[in-house]
Short mmCIF file of C-alpha atoms and ligand atoms in Angstrom, two decimals:
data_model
loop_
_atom_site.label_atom_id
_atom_site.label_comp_id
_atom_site.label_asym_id
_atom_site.label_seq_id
_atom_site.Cartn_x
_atom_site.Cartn_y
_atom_site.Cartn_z
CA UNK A 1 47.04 -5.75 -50.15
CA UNK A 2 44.78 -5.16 -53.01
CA UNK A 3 43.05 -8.35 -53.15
CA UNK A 4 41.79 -7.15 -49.78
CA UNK A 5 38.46 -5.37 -49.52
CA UNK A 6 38.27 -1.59 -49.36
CA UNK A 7 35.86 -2.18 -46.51
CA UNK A 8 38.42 -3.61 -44.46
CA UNK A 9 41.06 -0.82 -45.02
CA UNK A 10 38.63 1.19 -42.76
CA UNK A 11 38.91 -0.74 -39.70
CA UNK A 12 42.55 -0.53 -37.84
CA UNK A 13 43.49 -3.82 -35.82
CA UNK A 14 43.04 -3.91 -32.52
CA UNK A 15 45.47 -2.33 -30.07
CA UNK A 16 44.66 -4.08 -27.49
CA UNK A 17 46.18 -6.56 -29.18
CA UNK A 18 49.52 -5.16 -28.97
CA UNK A 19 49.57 -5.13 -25.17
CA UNK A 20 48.28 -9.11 -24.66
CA UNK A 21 50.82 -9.97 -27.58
CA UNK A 22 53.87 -8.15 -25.61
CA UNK A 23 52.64 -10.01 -22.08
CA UNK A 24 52.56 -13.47 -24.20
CA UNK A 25 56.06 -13.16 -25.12
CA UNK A 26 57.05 -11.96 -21.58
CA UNK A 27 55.29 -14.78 -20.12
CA UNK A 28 56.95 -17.08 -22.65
CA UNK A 29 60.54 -16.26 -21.42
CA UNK A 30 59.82 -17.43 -17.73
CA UNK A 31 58.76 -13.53 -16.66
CA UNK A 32 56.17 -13.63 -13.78
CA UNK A 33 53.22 -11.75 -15.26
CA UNK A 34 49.72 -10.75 -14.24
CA UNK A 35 46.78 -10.57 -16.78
CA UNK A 36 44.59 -7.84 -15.25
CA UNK A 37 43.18 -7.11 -19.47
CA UNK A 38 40.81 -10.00 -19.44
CA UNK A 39 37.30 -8.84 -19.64
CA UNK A 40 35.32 -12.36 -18.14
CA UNK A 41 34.66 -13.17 -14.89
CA UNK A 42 36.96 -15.79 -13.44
CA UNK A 43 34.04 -17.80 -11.84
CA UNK A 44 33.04 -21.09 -13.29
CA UNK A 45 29.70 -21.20 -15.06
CA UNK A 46 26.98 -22.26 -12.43
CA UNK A 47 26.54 -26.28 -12.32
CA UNK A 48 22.55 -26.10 -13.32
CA UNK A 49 23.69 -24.52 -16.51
CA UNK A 50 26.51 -26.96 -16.79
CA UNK A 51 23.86 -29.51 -16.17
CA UNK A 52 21.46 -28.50 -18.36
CA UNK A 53 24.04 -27.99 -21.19
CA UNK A 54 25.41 -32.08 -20.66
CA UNK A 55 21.78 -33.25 -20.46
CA UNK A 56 20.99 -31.06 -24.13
CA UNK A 57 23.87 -33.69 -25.47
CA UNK A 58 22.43 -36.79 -23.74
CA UNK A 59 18.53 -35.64 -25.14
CA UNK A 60 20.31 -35.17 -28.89
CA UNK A 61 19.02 -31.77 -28.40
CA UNK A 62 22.16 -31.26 -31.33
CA UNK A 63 20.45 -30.20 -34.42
CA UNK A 64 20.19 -26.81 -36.16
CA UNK A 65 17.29 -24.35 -34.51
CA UNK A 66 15.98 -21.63 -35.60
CA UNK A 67 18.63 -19.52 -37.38
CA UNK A 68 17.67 -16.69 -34.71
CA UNK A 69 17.57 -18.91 -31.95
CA UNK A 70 14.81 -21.56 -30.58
CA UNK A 71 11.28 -20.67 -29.50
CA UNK A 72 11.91 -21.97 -25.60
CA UNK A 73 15.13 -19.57 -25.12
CA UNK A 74 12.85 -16.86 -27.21
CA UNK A 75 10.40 -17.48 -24.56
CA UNK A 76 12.33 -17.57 -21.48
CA UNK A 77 14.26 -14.26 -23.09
CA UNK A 78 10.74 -12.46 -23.27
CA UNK A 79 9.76 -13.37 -19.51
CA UNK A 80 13.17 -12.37 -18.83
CA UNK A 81 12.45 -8.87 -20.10
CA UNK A 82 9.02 -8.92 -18.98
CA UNK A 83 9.96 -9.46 -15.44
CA UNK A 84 13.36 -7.74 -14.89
CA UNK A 85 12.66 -4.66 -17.26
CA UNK A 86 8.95 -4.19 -17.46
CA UNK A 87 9.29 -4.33 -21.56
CA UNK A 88 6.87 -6.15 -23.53
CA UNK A 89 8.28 -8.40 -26.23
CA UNK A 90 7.04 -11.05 -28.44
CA UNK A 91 9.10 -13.69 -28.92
CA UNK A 92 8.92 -12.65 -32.65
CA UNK A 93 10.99 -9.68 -31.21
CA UNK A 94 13.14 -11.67 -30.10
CA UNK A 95 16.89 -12.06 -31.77
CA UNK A 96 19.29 -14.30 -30.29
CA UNK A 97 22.85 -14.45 -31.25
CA UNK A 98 26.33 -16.20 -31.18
CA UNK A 99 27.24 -13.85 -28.18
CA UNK A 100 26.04 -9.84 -27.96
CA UNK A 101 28.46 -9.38 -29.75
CA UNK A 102 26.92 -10.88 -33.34
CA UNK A 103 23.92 -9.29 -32.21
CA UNK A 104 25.28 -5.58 -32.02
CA UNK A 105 27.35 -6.90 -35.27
CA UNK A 106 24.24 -7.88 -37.35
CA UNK A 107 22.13 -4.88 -35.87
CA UNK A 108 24.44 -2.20 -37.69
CA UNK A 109 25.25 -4.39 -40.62
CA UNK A 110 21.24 -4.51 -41.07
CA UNK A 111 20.44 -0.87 -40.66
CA UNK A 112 23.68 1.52 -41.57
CA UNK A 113 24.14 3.30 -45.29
CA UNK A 114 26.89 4.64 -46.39
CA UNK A 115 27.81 8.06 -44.17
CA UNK A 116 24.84 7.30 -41.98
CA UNK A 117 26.19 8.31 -38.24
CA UNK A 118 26.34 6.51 -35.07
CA UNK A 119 26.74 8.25 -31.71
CA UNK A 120 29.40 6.27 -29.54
CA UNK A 121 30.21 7.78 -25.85
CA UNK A 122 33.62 7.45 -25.05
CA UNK A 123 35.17 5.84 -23.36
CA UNK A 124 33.42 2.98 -24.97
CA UNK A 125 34.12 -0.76 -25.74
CA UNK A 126 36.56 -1.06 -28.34
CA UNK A 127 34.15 -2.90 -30.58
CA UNK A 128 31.49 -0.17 -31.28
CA UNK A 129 33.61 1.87 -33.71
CA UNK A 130 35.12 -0.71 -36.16
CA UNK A 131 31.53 -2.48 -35.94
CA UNK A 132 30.29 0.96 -37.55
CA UNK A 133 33.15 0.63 -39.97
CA UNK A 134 32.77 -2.60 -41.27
CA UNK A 135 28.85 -1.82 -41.53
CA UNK A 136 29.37 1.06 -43.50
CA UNK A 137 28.89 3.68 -40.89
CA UNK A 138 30.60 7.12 -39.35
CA UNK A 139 31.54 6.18 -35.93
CA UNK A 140 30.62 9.72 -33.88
CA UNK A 141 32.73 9.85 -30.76
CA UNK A 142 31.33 12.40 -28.03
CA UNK A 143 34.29 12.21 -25.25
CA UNK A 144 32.95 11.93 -21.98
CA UNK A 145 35.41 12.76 -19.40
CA UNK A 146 36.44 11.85 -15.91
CA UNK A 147 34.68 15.00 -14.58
CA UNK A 148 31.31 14.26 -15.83
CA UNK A 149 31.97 10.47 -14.33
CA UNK A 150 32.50 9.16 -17.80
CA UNK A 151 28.92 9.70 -18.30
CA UNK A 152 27.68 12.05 -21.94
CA UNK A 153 25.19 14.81 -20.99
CA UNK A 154 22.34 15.78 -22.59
CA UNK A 155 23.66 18.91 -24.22
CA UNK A 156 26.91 16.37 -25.78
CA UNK A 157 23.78 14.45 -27.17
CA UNK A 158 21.79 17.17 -28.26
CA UNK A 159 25.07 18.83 -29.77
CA UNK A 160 26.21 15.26 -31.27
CA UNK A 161 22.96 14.75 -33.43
CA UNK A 162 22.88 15.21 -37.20
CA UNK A 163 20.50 14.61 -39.66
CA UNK A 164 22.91 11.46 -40.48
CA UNK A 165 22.38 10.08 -37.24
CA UNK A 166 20.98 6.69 -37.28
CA UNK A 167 21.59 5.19 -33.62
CA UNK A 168 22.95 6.20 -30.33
CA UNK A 169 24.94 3.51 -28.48
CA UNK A 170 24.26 3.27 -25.32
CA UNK A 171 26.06 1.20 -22.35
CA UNK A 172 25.31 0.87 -18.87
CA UNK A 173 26.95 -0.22 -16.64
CA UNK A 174 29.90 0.61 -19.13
CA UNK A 175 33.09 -1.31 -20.24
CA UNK A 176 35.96 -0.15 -19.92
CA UNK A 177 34.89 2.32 -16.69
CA UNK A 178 32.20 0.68 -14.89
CA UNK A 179 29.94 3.73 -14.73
CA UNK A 180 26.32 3.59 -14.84
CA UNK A 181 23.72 6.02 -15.59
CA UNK A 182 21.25 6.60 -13.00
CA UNK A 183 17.51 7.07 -13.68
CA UNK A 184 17.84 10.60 -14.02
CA UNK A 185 20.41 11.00 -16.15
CA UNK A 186 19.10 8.57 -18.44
CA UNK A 187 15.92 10.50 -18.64
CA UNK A 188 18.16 13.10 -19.72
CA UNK A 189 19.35 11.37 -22.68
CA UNK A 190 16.06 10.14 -23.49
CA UNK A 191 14.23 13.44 -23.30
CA UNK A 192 16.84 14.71 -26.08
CA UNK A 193 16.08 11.53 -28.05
CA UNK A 194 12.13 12.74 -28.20
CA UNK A 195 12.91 15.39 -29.73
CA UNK A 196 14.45 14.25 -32.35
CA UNK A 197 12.34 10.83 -33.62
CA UNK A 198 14.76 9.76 -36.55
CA UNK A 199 17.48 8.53 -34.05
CA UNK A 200 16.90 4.71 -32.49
CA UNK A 201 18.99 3.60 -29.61
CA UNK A 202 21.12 0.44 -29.30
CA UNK A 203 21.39 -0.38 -26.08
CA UNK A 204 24.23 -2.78 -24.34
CA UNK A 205 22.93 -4.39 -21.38
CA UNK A 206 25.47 -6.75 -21.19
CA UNK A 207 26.69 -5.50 -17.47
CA UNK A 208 22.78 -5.27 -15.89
CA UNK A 209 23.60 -7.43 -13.48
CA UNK A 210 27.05 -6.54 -12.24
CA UNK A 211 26.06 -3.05 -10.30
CA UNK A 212 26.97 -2.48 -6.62
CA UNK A 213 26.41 -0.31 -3.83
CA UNK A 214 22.63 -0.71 -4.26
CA UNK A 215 23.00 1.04 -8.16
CA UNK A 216 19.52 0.43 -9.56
CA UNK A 217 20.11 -0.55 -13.61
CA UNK A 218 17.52 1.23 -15.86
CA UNK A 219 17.42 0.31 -19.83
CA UNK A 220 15.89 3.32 -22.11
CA UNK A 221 12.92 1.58 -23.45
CA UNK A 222 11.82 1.11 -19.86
CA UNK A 223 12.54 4.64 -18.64
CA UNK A 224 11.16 6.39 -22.03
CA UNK A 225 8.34 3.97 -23.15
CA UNK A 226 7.96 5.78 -26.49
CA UNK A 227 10.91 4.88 -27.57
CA UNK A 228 10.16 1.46 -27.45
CA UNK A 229 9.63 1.26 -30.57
CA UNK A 230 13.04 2.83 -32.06
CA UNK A 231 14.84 0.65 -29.58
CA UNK A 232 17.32 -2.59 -29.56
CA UNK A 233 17.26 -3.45 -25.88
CA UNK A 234 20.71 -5.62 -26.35
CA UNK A 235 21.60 -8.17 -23.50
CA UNK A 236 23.46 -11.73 -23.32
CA UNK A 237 24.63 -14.41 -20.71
CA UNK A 238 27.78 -14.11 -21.05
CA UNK A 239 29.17 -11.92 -17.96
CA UNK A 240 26.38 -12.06 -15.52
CA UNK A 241 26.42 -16.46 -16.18
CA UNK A 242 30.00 -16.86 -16.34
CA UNK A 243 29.51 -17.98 -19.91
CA UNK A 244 32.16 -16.50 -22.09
CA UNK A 245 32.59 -19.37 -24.24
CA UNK A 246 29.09 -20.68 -24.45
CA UNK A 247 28.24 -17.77 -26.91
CA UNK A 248 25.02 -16.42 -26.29
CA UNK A 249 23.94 -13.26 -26.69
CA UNK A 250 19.82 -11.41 -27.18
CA UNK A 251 17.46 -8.59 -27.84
CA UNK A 252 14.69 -7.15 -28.22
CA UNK A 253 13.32 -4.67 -30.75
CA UNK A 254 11.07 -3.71 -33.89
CA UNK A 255 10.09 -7.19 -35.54
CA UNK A 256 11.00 -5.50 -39.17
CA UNK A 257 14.58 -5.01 -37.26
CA UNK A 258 14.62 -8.13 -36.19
CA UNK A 259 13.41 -9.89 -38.94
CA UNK A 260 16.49 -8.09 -40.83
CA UNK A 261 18.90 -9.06 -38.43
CA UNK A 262 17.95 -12.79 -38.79
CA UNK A 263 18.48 -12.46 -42.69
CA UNK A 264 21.69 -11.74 -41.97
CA UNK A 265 22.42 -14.75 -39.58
CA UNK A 266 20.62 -16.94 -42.21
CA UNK A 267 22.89 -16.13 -44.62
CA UNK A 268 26.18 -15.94 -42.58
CA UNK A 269 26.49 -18.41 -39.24
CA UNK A 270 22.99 -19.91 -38.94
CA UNK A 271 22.02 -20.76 -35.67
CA UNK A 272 23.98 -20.36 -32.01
CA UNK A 273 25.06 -23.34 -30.63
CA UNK A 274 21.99 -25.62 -29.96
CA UNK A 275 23.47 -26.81 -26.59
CA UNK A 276 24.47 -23.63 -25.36
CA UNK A 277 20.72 -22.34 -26.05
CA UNK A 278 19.43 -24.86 -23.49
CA UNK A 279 21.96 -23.78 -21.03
CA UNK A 280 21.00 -20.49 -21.72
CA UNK A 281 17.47 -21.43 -21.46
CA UNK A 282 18.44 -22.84 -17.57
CA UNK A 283 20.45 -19.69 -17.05
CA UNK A 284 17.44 -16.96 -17.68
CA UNK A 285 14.66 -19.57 -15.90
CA UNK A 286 16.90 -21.28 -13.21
CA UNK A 287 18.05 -19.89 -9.99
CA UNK A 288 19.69 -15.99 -9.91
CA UNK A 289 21.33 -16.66 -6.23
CA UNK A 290 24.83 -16.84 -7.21
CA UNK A 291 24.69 -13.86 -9.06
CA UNK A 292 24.42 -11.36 -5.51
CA UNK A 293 27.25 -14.25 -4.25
CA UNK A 294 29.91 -13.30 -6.86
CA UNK A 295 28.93 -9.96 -6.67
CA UNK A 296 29.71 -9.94 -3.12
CA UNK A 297 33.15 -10.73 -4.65
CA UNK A 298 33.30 -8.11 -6.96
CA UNK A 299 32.69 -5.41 -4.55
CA UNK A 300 34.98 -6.76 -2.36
CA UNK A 301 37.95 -6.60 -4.93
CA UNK A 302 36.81 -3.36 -7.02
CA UNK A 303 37.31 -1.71 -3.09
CA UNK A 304 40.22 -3.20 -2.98
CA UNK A 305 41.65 -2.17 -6.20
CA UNK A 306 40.45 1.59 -6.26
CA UNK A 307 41.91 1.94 -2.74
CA UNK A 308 45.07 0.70 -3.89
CA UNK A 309 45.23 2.72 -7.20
CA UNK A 310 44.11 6.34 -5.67
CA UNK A 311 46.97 5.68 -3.17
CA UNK A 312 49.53 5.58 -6.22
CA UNK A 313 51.10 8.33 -6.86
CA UNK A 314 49.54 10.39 -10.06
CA UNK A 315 46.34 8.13 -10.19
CA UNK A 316 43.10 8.99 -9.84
CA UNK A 317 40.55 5.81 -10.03
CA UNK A 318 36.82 6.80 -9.37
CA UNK A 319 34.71 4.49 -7.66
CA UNK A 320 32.50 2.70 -10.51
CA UNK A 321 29.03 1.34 -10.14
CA UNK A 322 29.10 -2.05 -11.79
CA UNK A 323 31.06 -3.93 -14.27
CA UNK A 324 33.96 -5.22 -13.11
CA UNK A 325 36.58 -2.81 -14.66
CA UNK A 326 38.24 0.12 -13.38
CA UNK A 327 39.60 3.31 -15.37
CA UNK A 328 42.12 5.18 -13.01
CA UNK A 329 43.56 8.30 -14.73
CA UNK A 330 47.50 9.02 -15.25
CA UNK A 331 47.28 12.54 -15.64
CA UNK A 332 49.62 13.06 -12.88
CA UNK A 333 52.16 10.76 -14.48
CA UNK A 334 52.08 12.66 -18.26
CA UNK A 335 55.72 13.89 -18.28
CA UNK A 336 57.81 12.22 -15.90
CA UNK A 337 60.17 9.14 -16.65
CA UNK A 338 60.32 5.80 -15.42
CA UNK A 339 62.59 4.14 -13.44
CA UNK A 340 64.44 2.36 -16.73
CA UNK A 341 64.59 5.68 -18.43
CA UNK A 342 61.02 5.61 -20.45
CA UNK A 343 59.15 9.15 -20.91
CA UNK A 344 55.41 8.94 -20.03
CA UNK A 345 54.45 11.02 -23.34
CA UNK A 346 50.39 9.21 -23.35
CA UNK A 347 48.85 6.13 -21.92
CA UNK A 348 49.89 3.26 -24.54
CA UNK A 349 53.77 4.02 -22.88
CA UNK A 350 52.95 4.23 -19.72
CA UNK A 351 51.19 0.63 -20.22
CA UNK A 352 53.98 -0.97 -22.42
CA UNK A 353 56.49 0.71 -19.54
CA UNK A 354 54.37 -0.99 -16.42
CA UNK A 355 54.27 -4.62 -18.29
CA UNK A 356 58.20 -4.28 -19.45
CA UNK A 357 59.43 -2.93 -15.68
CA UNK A 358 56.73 -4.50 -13.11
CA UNK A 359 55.09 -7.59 -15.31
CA UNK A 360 51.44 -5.92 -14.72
CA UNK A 361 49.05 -6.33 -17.96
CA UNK A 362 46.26 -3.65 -18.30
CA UNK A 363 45.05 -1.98 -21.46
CA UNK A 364 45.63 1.70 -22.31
CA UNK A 365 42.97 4.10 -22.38
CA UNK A 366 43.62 5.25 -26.32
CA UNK A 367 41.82 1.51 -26.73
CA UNK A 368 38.64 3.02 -25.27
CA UNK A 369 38.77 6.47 -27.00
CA UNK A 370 39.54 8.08 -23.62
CA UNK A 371 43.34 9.05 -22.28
CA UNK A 372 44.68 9.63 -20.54
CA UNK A 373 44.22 6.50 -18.81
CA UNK A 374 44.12 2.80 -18.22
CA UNK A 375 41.90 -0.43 -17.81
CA UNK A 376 41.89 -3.03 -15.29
CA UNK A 377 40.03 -5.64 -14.92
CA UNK A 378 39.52 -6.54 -11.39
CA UNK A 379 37.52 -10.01 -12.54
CA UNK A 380 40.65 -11.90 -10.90
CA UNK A 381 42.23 -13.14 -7.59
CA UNK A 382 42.78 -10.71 -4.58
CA UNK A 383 46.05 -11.76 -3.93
CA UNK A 384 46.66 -11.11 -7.90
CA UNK A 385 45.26 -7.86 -7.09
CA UNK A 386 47.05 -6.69 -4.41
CA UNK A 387 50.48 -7.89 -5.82
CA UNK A 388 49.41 -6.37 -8.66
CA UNK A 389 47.97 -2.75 -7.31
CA UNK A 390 51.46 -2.99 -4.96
CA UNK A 391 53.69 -3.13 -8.23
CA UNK A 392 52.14 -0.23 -9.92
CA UNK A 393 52.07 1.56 -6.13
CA UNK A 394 56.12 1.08 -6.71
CA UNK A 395 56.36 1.86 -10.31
CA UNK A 396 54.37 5.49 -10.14
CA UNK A 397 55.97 6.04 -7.02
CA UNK A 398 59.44 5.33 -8.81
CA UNK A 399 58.61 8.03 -11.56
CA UNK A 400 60.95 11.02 -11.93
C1 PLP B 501 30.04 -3.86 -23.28
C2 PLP B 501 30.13 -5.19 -23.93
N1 PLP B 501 29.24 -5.52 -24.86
C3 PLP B 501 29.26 -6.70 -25.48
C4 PLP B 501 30.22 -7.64 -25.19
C5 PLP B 501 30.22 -8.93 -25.95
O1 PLP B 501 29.81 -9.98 -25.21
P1 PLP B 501 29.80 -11.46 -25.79
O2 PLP B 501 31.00 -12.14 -25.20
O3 PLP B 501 28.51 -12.06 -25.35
O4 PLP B 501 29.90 -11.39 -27.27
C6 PLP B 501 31.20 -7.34 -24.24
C7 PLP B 501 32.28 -8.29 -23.95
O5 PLP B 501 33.35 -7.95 -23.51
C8 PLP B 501 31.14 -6.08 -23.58
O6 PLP B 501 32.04 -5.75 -22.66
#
């Protein structure tokens, strides 16, 4: 439509949406179907936040703060990165956001020129590239495959960079496959950054505290000090809290960065929710001990899950670090047909087949820039999960 704007036009729509659409309708007409796309935790936020969000209403704590967010939540967000990360912030560093999400949004919005080029890993979360777009930006996919663990290597960096290239996105613990970079290989990636100084790194916390199996997290600006400075150490409440829908997101970075990002928010949605700020405030300050608790969880199902899945026939599902997603591989299925008579030609079939034939919901690895392969999210029941994991058991084992 030509009343539309060309900057639009560049962005496609989303295709995950296709996929929760089509298990909508099924759902509508009585079919028994389980969601295994949604990317939140199913755990209730924590009652102290609750609490502290009901007693910001009581107070009249319901006013417009800061456009960038309030000094206290500033505060606890630099003691936060002062005492989990070792990084130094001031809270005039500080950027806080409705969700990470606004705050990866108004990062590239602030920075990107026309054909100035962003490095995105894939598989990646399906924001990152139509973010770029809308900004302005070249989205610069490096694919990182299942044999390098999902993870880029230094020489995909090295190779990747351009004189164009403005940031490097960088996620850890990663949606959609859970993978996290260790110290080492981050060190990697940073020692390529040194060498070439006109690159800054936006880094996507947002998993940090959802890694198992004793995974230490490491964020660049604390592994590489000198790039502190080129860094946006990006982080939010929203997995780690249970807080979805509360809509706070953070970071840290250059105060001429930050001081452009909140132009942008100044000018667009203001403030975050003031009550959600003082929840957030309790969230950062108040107690961390359910967060080991529902990780306990997690472990328990993601073992559950990738047992089931590598026993499927033509799946291979690594073991991820954190997160709570898993990105099993079809390769073995490319080819064959399904039981109603589909061909598996890529991964968006073989997802649209397993929702039509078994009622199982999961997003298709083209999503993610990866294939060919698929998403679950294991942020759900375990008898879900095993019903679930026993379906697509029968449905690969039913392919001809
Ligand atoms: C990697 C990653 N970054 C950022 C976000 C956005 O989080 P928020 O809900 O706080 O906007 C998500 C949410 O799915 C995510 O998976």
């Amino acid at each position: 439509m030509a009343f539309l704007s060309a900057t639009l036009n560049r962005v496609k729509p989303s295709p995950t949406i296709a996929v929760s659409t089509l298990a909508n309708e099924l759902k509508a007409a009585g079919r028994d179907v389980i969601g295994l796309g949604a990317g939140e935790p199913d755990f209730d936020t924590p009652q102290n936040i609750k609490d502290a969000g009901k007693a910001a209403i009581d107070a009249g704590k319901t006013k417009y703060t800061a456009p960038d967010g309030m000094p206290e939540l500033k505060q606890a967000i630099v003691d936060k990165f002062k005492r989990e990360n070792g990084l130094d912030y001031t809270p005039a560093q500080i950027s806080v956001g409705t969700g990470g999400k606004q705050i990866l949004y108004n990062a590239l919005m602030a920075t990107l020129n026309p054909g100035d080029e962003v490095i995105i890993p894939a598989p990646y979360w399906v924001s990152y590239p139509d973010m770029v777009l809308l900004a302005g930006g070249e989205p610069v996919v490096v694919e990182c495959p299942i044999e390098t663990g999902f993870r880029m290597t230094p020489e995909q960096l090295e190779a990747a960079i351009t004189p164009k290239t403005k940031w490097l996105i960088f996620n850890s613990p990663s949606n959609p496959t859970g993978a996290g970079y260790t110290r080492g290989q981050l060190k990697a990636l940073t020692d390529v950054l040194l060498r070439h100084p006109h690159v800054w790194v936006m880094t996507d916390d947002m998993y940090e505290h959802l890694a198992y199996d004793g995974f230490e997290f490491c964020t660049p600006a604390e592994v590489e000090p000198a790039l502190f400075d080129r860094t946006l150490t990006c982080n939010g409440v929203s997995k780690a809290y249970a807080m979805t829908g509360w809509r706070i997101g953070y970071a840290g970075g250059p105060v001429e960065l930050i001081s452009a990002m909140r132009k942008i928010q100044s000018q667009s949605t203001s403030n975050p929710c003031s009550v959600s700020q003082w929840a957030a405030v309790e969230a950062l300050n108040g107690t961390q001990d359910f967060i080991p608790e529902n990780n306990k969880v997690f472990v328990r199902r993601r073992d559950l899950v990738v047992e089931m899945l590598n026993q499927a026939k033509g799946l291979e599902c690594p073991v991820p670090d954190g997160a709570f997603y898993v990105y099993p591989s079809i390769k073995g299925c490319i080819g064959k047909v399904t039981k109603a008579g589909t061909l598996i030609e890529n991964d968006e079939i073989f997802a649209k087949a397993l929702l039509e034939e078994t009622g199982v919901a999961v997003v298709f690895g083209a999503a993610f820039g990866l294939s060919p392969n698929f998403r679950v999210s294991y942020a759900t029941s375990d008898d879900a999960l095993r019903e679930a994991c026993t379906r697509i058991q029968t449905f690969c084992a039913e392919l001809s």
